[in-house]
Structure formats: structure tokens, C-alpha cells
Amino acid sequence: MQANVQPLTLPLHGDDRGKLIALEALSELVPFEVKRVYYIFDTTPGTVRGNHAHKNLKQVLICISGACTIVCEMPDGTKSEIRLDWPNRGLLIEGLVWRQMKDFSKDAVLIVLASEHYDEADYIRDYNQFKKECAK
Ligand code: T46
């Protein structure tokens, strides 16, 4: 699978009652069947999470409350930082991408839609191993 990191702008349905965002599997925004949803919240100030890559997993990350920053390193070493600070701002990550999540605001809730069930064997948690995989 080609490594890909793609910011997404999720369509917002707003009126005088408030705002609503709909996410649909196999759509342009979530281009896979969602098998798992998890969320990260109540993070310790200053913490950095992630520090791993996935072999096969596809995910869409959305900070539905507060804000956090996602740092991605592509197989060619290119790095990008994406600030997720509004519920209609998402990030699609697929393929071999080293990721970190940092600078969580106190109220941050990061929700993640994932293409597969949890499988520790899909993780590359060793950075040197990641670089070796990238060189293949
Ligand atoms: C990712 C980033 C964005 C489970 O038991 N089931 C699950 O579905 C998940 C995601 C985690 N866990 C367990 C495994 C660990 O014992 O929860 C604990 C914390 O997981 P981890 O240290 O991998 O969490 P993060 O925040 O570093 O990474 C997570 C996801 O694991 C990862 O796939 O891409 O969020």
C-alpha cells in the first residue's frame, strides 16, 4: 500500500441549532470499511503518543474536541505536522507512516476510525525497524 497522509475537510451541516458532521465508510472521506473506532482523551500535559507505524492499517483521525498535532514521517523521510483543532478537520493516514501525536489541549478528544481490528502484529514500534522497512 502506498504511504499517504491526506488532510480532510469534513462537510459541516450547521444551522441556528448548532453543527453536525456525518462520517460514512467507503465515501470519499472515509475510503475504507470501518472495523474499529477508538478515542484518546484526558492526555497528560506534554505527552507524546504514537511513535509507531502500521504495516496495513488505514485510519482517519479527527480531534472532535480541543486540539492536538499529528506529526507524520513518510518512507522517504519527508515530515509534516498537521494541527487538528476543529471537528471538521480530519487526517487520513494509510501505508507505512511513522506518526506521533503531541501538543494535546486539556480538552482534546481524538477519535480514530480504523480499517482493521486491533492487532499488535501490525505495529512497527521500533524506529530503526521502520527505517529498514522504508528502505526495502
Ligand atoms: C495509532 C494512534 C493514532 C487496544 O487494546 N485496542 C486498541 O484498539 C488500541 C488503539 C489500543 N489498545 C491498547 C494497546 C495499548 O496497551 O491500548 C494501549 C495504548 O495503545 P497505544 O500505546 O498504541 O496508543 P497510541 O495513542 O500511542 O496510538 C494509538 C493507536 O494504537 C495507533 O494505532 O495510530 O493512536
GROMACS .gro file of C-alpha atoms and ligand atoms in nm:
model
  171
    1MET     CA    1   0.000   0.000   0.000
    2GLN     CA    2   0.128   0.344  -0.094
    3ALA     CA    3   0.201   0.565   0.209
    4ASN     CA    4  -0.042   0.853   0.215
    5VAL     CA    5  -0.122   1.137   0.455
    6GLN     CA    6  -0.412   1.350   0.347
    7PRO     CA    7  -0.583   1.634   0.532
    8LEU     CA    8  -0.961   1.612   0.503
    9THR     CA    9  -1.218   1.885   0.535
   10LEU     CA   10  -1.534   1.722   0.660
   11PRO     CA   11  -1.861   1.875   0.539
   12LEU     CA   12  -2.033   2.066   0.814
   13HIS     CA   13  -2.410   2.085   0.845
   14GLY     CA   14  -2.477   2.391   1.054
   15ASP     CA   15  -2.785   2.595   1.135
   16ASP     CA   16  -2.906   2.803   1.426
   17ARG     CA   17  -2.935   2.487   1.641
   18GLY     CA   18  -2.565   2.402   1.612
   19LYS     CA   19  -2.340   2.189   1.394
   20LEU     CA   20  -2.338   1.831   1.269
   21ILE     CA   21  -2.079   1.626   1.082
   22ALA     CA   22  -2.157   1.289   0.923
   23LEU     CA   23  -1.890   1.028   0.851
   24GLU     CA   24  -1.962   0.744   0.616
   25ALA     CA   25  -1.746   0.441   0.539
   26LEU     CA   26  -1.650   0.385   0.174
   27SER     CA   27  -1.712   0.751   0.098
   28GLU     CA   28  -1.453   0.997  -0.032
   29LEU     CA   29  -1.372   1.095   0.327
   30VAL     CA   30  -1.354   0.751   0.484
   31PRO     CA   31  -1.243   0.532   0.192
   32PHE     CA   32  -1.249   0.202   0.383
   33GLU     CA   33  -1.487  -0.011   0.583
   34VAL     CA   34  -1.462   0.099   0.946
   35LYS     CA   35  -1.399  -0.202   1.171
   36ARG     CA   36  -1.297  -0.016   1.486
   37VAL     CA   37  -1.339   0.322   1.649
   38TYR     CA   38  -1.130   0.437   1.944
   39TYR     CA   39  -1.068   0.768   2.112
   40ILE     CA   40  -0.789   0.927   2.310
   41PHE     CA   41  -0.871   1.177   2.584
   42ASP     CA   42  -0.756   1.302   2.925
   43THR     CA   43  -0.398   1.310   2.800
   44THR     CA   44  -0.117   1.400   3.037
   45PRO     CA   45   0.011   1.755   2.966
   46GLY     CA   46   0.319   1.748   2.744
   47THR     CA   47   0.275   1.384   2.648
   48VAL     CA   48   0.374   1.249   2.308
   49ARG     CA   49   0.181   0.942   2.191
   50GLY     CA   50   0.213   0.723   1.885
   51ASN     CA   51   0.578   0.675   1.795
   52HIS     CA   52   0.499   0.388   1.564
   53ALA     CA   53   0.400   0.300   1.209
   54HIS     CA   54   0.145   0.048   1.083
   55LYS     CA   55   0.201  -0.214   0.817
   56ASN     CA   56  -0.152  -0.229   0.677
   57LEU     CA   57  -0.385  -0.014   0.881
   58LYS     CA   58  -0.577   0.280   0.732
   59GLN     CA   59  -0.711   0.541   0.970
   60VAL     CA   60  -0.895   0.871   0.981
   61LEU     CA   61  -0.811   1.092   1.279
   62ILE     CA   62  -1.039   1.374   1.397
   63CYS     CA   63  -1.000   1.587   1.707
   64ILE     CA   64  -1.368   1.624   1.790
   65SER     CA   65  -1.292   1.843   2.092
   66GLY     CA   66  -0.991   2.063   2.162
   67ALA     CA   67  -0.676   2.027   1.956
   68CYS     CA   68  -0.367   1.818   1.900
   69THR     CA   69  -0.084   1.797   1.648
   70ILE     CA   70  -0.009   1.493   1.433
   71VAL     CA   71   0.349   1.454   1.311
   72CYS     CA   72   0.395   1.219   1.016
   73GLU     CA   73   0.714   1.087   0.860
   74MET     CA   74   0.685   0.933   0.516
   75PRO     CA   75   0.905   0.645   0.388
   76ASP     CA   76   1.126   0.898   0.203
   77GLY     CA   77   1.191   1.086   0.528
   78THR     CA   78   0.959   1.379   0.450
   79LYS     CA   79   0.792   1.508   0.767
   80SER     CA   80   0.473   1.705   0.810
   81GLU     CA   81   0.284   1.844   1.109
   82ILE     CA   82  -0.090   1.882   1.098
   83ARG     CA   83  -0.280   2.065   1.369
   84LEU     CA   84  -0.626   1.916   1.421
   85ASP     CA   85  -0.815   2.190   1.601
   86TRP     CA   86  -1.171   2.181   1.475
   87PRO     CA   87  -1.414   1.888   1.442
   88ASN     CA   88  -1.438   1.926   1.065
   89ARG     CA   89  -1.063   1.886   1.018
   90GLY     CA   90  -0.958   1.523   0.967
   91LEU     CA   91  -0.650   1.335   0.861
   92LEU     CA   92  -0.633   1.017   0.654
   93ILE     CA   93  -0.321   0.809   0.718
   94GLU     CA   94  -0.251   0.492   0.522
   95GLY     CA   95   0.056   0.284   0.447
   96LEU     CA   96   0.396   0.300   0.613
   97VAL     CA   97   0.389   0.631   0.801
   98TRP     CA   98   0.569   0.698   1.130
   99ARG     CA   99   0.330   0.904   1.346
  100GLN     CA  100   0.335   1.098   1.668
  101MET     CA  101   0.053   1.283   1.841
  102LYS     CA  102   0.153   1.576   2.062
  103ASP     CA  103   0.053   1.919   2.198
  104PHE     CA  104  -0.285   1.796   2.319
  105SER     CA  105  -0.505   2.067   2.468
  106LYS     CA  106  -0.658   1.978   2.803
  107ASP     CA  107  -0.999   1.920   2.646
  108ALA     CA  108  -0.868   1.719   2.346
  109VAL     CA  109  -1.066   1.416   2.233
  110LEU     CA  110  -0.902   1.247   1.935
  111ILE     CA  111  -1.132   0.999   1.766
  112VAL     CA  112  -0.988   0.746   1.523
  113LEU     CA  113  -1.172   0.538   1.262
  114ALA     CA  114  -0.969   0.231   1.171
  115SER     CA  115  -0.989  -0.016   0.884
  116GLU     CA  116  -0.892  -0.321   1.093
  117HIS     CA  117  -0.941  -0.470   1.435
  118TYR     CA  118  -0.666  -0.409   1.690
  119ASP     CA  119  -0.363  -0.621   1.607
  120GLU     CA  120  -0.031  -0.559   1.781
  121ALA     CA  121   0.143  -0.751   1.499
  122ASP     CA  122   0.052  -0.467   1.260
  123TYR     CA  123   0.258  -0.215   1.462
  124ILE     CA  124   0.619  -0.118   1.397
  125ARG     CA  125   0.717   0.040   1.727
  126ASP     CA  126   1.093   0.046   1.669
  127TYR     CA  127   1.210   0.348   1.466
  128ASN     CA  128   1.515   0.164   1.324
  129GLN     CA  129   1.286  -0.117   1.210
  130PHE     CA  130   1.064   0.145   1.041
  131LYS     CA  131   1.364   0.288   0.853
  132LYS     CA  132   1.464  -0.066   0.746
  133GLU     CA  133   1.112  -0.131   0.615
  134CYS     CA  134   1.121   0.201   0.428
  135ALA     CA  135   1.448   0.107   0.260
  136LYS     CA  136   1.301  -0.217   0.118
  137T46     C1  137  -0.246   0.498   1.621
  137T46     C2  138  -0.259   0.620   1.704
  137T46     C3  139  -0.319   0.736   1.628
  137T46     C4  140  -0.616  -0.167   2.247
  137T46     O1  141  -0.627  -0.259   2.331
  137T46     N1  142  -0.704  -0.157   2.142
  137T46     C5  143  -0.696  -0.058   2.050
  137T46     O2  144  -0.779  -0.052   1.958
  137T46     C6  145  -0.591   0.040   2.062
  137T46     C7  146  -0.576   0.153   1.960
  137T46     C8  147  -0.504   0.029   2.168
  137T46     N2  148  -0.516  -0.072   2.258
  137T46     C9  149  -0.426  -0.078   2.374
  137T46    C10  150  -0.280  -0.109   2.337
  137T46    C11  151  -0.203  -0.038   2.446
  137T46     O3  152  -0.191  -0.121   2.558
  137T46     O4  153  -0.423   0.050   2.437
  137T46    C12  154  -0.294   0.081   2.485
  137T46    C13  155  -0.246   0.214   2.429
  137T46     O5  156  -0.221   0.199   2.286
  137T46     P1  157  -0.102   0.277   2.213
  137T46     O6  158   0.012   0.295   2.304
  137T46     O7  159  -0.077   0.208   2.082
  137T46     O8  160  -0.173   0.418   2.187
  137T46     P2  161  -0.122   0.542   2.099
  137T46     O9  162  -0.203   0.657   2.140
  137T46    O10  163   0.026   0.556   2.106
  137T46    O11  164  -0.157   0.501   1.947
  137T46    C14  165  -0.292   0.489   1.905
  137T46    C15  166  -0.311   0.362   1.822
  137T46    O12  167  -0.263   0.249   1.894
  137T46    C16  168  -0.241   0.366   1.688
  137T46    O13  169  -0.291   0.265   1.605
  137T46    O14  170  -0.222   0.507   1.501
  137T46    O15  171  -0.331   0.601   1.827
   0.00000   0.00000   0.00000
